[in-house]
XYZ file of C-alpha atoms in Angstrom:
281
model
C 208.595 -158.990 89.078
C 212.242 -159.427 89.891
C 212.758 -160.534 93.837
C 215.668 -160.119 95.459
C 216.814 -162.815 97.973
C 218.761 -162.529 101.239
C 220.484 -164.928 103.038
C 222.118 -164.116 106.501
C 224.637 -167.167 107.110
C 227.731 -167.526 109.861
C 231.138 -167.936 108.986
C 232.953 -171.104 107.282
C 234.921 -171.386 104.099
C 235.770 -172.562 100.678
C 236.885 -171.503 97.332
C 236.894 -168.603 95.645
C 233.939 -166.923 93.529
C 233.262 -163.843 91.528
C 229.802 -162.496 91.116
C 227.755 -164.228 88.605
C 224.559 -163.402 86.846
C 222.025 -165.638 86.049
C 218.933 -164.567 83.818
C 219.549 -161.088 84.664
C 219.816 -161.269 88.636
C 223.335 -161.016 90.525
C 224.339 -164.072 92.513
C 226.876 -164.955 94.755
C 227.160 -161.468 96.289
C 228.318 -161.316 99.613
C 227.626 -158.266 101.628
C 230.126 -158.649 104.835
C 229.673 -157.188 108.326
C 232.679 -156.220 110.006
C 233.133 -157.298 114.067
C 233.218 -153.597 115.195
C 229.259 -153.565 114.113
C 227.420 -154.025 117.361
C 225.300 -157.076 117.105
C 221.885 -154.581 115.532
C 218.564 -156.171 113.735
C 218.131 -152.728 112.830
C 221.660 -152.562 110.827
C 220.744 -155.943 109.041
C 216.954 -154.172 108.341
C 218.510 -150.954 106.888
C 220.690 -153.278 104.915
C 218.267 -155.202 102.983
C 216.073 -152.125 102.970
C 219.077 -150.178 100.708
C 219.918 -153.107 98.529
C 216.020 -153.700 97.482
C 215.966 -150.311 96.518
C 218.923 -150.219 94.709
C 218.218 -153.381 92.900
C 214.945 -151.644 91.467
C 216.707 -148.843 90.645
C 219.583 -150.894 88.901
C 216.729 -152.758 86.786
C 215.182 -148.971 85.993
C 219.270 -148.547 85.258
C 220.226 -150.903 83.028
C 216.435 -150.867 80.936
C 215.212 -154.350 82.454
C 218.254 -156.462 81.909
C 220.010 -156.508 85.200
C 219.241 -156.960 89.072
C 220.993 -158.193 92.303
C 219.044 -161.849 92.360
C 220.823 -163.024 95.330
C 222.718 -161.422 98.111
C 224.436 -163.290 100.852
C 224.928 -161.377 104.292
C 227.946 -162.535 106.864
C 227.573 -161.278 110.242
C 230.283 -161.179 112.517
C 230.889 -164.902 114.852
C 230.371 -162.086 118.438
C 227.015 -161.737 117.077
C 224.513 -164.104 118.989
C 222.960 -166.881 116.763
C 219.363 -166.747 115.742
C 217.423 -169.557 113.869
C 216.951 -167.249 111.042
C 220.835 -167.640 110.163
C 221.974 -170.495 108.068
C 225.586 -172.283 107.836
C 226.855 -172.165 104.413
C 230.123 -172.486 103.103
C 232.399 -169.394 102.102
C 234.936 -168.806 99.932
C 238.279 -167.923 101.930
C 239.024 -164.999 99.483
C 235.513 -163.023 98.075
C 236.070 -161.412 95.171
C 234.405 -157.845 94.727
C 232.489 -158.243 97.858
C 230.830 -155.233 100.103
C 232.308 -154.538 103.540
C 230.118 -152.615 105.944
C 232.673 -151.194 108.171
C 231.442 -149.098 111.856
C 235.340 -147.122 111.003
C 236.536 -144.525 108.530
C 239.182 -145.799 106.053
C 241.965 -143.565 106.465
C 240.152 -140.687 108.111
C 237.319 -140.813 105.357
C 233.515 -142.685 105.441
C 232.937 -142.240 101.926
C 231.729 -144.967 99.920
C 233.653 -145.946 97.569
C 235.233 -149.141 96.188
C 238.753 -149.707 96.447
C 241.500 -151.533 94.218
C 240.237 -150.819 90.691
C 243.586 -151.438 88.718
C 242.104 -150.839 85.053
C 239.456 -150.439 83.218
C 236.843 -153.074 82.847
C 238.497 -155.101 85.672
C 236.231 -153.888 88.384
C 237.415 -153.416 92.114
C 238.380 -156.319 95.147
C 235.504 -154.733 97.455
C 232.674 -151.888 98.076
C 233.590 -149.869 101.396
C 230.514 -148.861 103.118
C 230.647 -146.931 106.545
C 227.392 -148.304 108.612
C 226.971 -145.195 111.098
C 226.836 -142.607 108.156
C 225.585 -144.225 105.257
C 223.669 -147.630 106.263
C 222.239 -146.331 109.579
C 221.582 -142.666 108.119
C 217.499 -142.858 107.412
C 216.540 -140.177 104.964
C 219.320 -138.459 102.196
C 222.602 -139.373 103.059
C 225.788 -136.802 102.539
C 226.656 -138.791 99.124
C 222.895 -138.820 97.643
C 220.235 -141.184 97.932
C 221.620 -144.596 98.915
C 219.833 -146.144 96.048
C 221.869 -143.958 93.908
C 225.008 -144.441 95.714
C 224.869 -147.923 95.570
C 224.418 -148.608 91.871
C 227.030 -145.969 91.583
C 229.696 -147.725 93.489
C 228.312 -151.340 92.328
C 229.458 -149.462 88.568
C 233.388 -149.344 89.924
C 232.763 -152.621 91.689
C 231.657 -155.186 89.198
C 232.924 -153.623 86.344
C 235.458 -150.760 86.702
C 233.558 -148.108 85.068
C 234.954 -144.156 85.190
C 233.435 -141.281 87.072
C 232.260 -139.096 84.407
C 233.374 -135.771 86.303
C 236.583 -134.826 86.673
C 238.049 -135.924 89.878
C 241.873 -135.939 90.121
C 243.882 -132.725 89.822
C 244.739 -131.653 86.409
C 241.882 -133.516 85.042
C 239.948 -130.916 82.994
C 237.348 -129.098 84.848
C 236.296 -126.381 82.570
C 236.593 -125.706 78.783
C 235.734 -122.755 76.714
C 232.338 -122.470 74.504
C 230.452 -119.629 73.025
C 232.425 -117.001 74.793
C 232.492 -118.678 78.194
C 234.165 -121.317 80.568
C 232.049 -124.177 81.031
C 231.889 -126.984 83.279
C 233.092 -130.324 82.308
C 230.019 -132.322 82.996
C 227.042 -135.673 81.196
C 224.773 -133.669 80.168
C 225.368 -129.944 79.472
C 221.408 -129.925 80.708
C 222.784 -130.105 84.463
C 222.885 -126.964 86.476
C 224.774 -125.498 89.238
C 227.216 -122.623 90.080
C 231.278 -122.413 89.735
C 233.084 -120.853 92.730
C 235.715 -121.898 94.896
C 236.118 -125.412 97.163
C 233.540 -127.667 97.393
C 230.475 -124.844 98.288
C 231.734 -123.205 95.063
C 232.158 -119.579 96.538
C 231.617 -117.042 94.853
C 235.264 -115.411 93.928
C 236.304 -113.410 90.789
C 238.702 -115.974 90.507
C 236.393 -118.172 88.369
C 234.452 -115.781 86.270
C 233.370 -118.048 83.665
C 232.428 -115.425 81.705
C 236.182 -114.207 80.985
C 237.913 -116.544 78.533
C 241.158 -114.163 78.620
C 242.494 -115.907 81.322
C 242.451 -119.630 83.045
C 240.143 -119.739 86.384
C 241.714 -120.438 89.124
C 242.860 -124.152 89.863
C 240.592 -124.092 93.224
C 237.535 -123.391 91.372
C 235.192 -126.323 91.132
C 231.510 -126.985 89.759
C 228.636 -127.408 92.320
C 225.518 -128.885 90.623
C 222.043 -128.125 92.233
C 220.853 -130.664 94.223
C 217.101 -130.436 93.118
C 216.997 -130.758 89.663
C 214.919 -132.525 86.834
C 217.694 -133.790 84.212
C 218.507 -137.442 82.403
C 222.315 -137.660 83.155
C 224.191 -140.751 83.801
C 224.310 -142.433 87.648
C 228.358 -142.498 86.733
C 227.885 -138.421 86.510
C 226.770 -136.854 89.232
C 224.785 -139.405 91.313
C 223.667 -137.140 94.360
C 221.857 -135.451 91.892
C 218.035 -137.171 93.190
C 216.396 -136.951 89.390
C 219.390 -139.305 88.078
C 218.070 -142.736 87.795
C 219.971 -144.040 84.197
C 223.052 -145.400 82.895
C 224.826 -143.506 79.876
C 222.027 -140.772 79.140
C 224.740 -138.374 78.875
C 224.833 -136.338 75.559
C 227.697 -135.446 73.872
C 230.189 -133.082 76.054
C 233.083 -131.324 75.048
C 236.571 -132.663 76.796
C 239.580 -130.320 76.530
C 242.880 -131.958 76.276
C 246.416 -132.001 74.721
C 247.610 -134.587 71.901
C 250.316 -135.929 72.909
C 252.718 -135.034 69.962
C 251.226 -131.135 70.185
C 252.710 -130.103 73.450
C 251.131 -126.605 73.226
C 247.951 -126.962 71.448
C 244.844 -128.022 73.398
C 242.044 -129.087 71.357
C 238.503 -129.257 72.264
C 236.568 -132.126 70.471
C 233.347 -133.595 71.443
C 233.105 -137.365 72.850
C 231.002 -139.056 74.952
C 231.861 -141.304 77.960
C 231.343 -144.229 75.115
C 234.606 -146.439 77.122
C 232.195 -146.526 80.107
C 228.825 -148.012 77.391
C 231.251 -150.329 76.141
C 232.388 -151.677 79.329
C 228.988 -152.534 80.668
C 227.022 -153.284 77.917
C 229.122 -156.074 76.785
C 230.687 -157.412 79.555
C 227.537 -158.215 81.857
């Protein structure tokens, strides 16, 4: 049985230190608690509550090989001392650590994890908004936070893609057996295509007419209730999804860069992602 440890410690500082693994289990992780977080035993509850269950489902994740061993909490110096807290040294810069923050980030509360620069260098820290994603008992607007954790913990540690298409002109939809389909890991996920984020319907993105483009605003909505092995990179708010790189092979539509005219569909996987995590934990 893999235990995770927490240790809730006041400020001082040192060096610098990534995140290291040892026999499997995460160490020197340091979860950090901004000063607008109202002094709450309840906030540091939910906290260890949502990274014990994301550590079990990281284990389930990466097939027994990897768990967060050892997680350091930092509450803010306003916050009134207990016994339970402990003194420890810490670094003056913490690399790839988790902020819980009581503001949005630029007018959003997303998680997310900010300052990935490439691929396979992972991010400088995990932004987590405490009133509507800690605090929020129950499903939160992003998933389950067990899901949304590992997720984000995927950019974090190790830089590893969303395997949806995200930014614009990234390649939501490609043409098979008469029809537009969705870019998405696995073909086995369901959902509807429509416009904006509810995915209206509109004749706009009629799928089932391959005479002309859909229109840019249409998007992919996948059910939320659904049994199907996908990848927690994929779509994560999707409750079934509990594994890393199930996803099958899915066709990508692109141009070669010395064929400015031609778009080819081939079929990959999201094998850059596999590479990344299976051999550099």
């Amino acid at each position: 049985m893999k235990i995770l440890v927490f240790l809730i410690i006041c400020w001082c500082f040192e060096y610098v230190t990534p995140i290291s693994v040892n026999n499997g289990g995460y160490e020197d992780m340091y979860i950090v608690i901004k000063d607008n977080n109202e002094d709450s035993e309840f906030l540091l509850e939910r906290i260890q509550k949502i990274f014990t269950d994301a550590s079990k489902l990281l284990l389930t994740a990466t097939k027994n090989h990897l768990y967060f061993g050892k997680i350091k909490i930092i509450v803010p110096k306003t916050w009134l001392y207990k016994e339970k807290y402990k003194k420890a040294m810490i670094p003056v810069y913490i690399k790839q650590k988790i902020i819980i923050d009581n503001v949005e980030q630029y007018g959003i509360d997303t998680p997310r994890v900010i300052g990935i620069t490439a691929c396979g260098k992972g991010g400088l820290y995990m932004y987590l908004n405490s009133k509507s994603f800690i605090l929020k008992t129950g499903r939160t607007s992003w998933g389950l936070h067990d899901n949304v954790i590992v997720h984000e913990f995927g950019h974090l540690r190790y830089g590893l893609f969303d395997e949806y298409p995200i930014h614009s002109g990234s390649s939501q939809f490609y043409q098979s057996k008469g029809e537009w389909k969705p870019t998405r890991c696995t073909e086995e996920i369901e959902g509807k295509i429509g416009i904006g984020n509810q995915c209206t319907e509109s004749p706009a993105c009629d799928y089932k007419n391959t005479g002309k483009i859909l229109d840019g605003n249409c998007n992919f909505c996948p059910k939320q209730n659904q049994n199907v092995e996908a990848s927690l990179m994929s779509y994560q708010w999707i409750d079934s999804v509990r594994l890393f790189f199930q996803c099958q092979l899915v066709h990508v539509r692109f141009k070669l860069l010395f064929m400015s005219e031609t778009a080819l569909n081939i079929t990959i996987c999201y094998l850059h992602n596999y590479l990344l995590f299976c051999y550099r934990s």
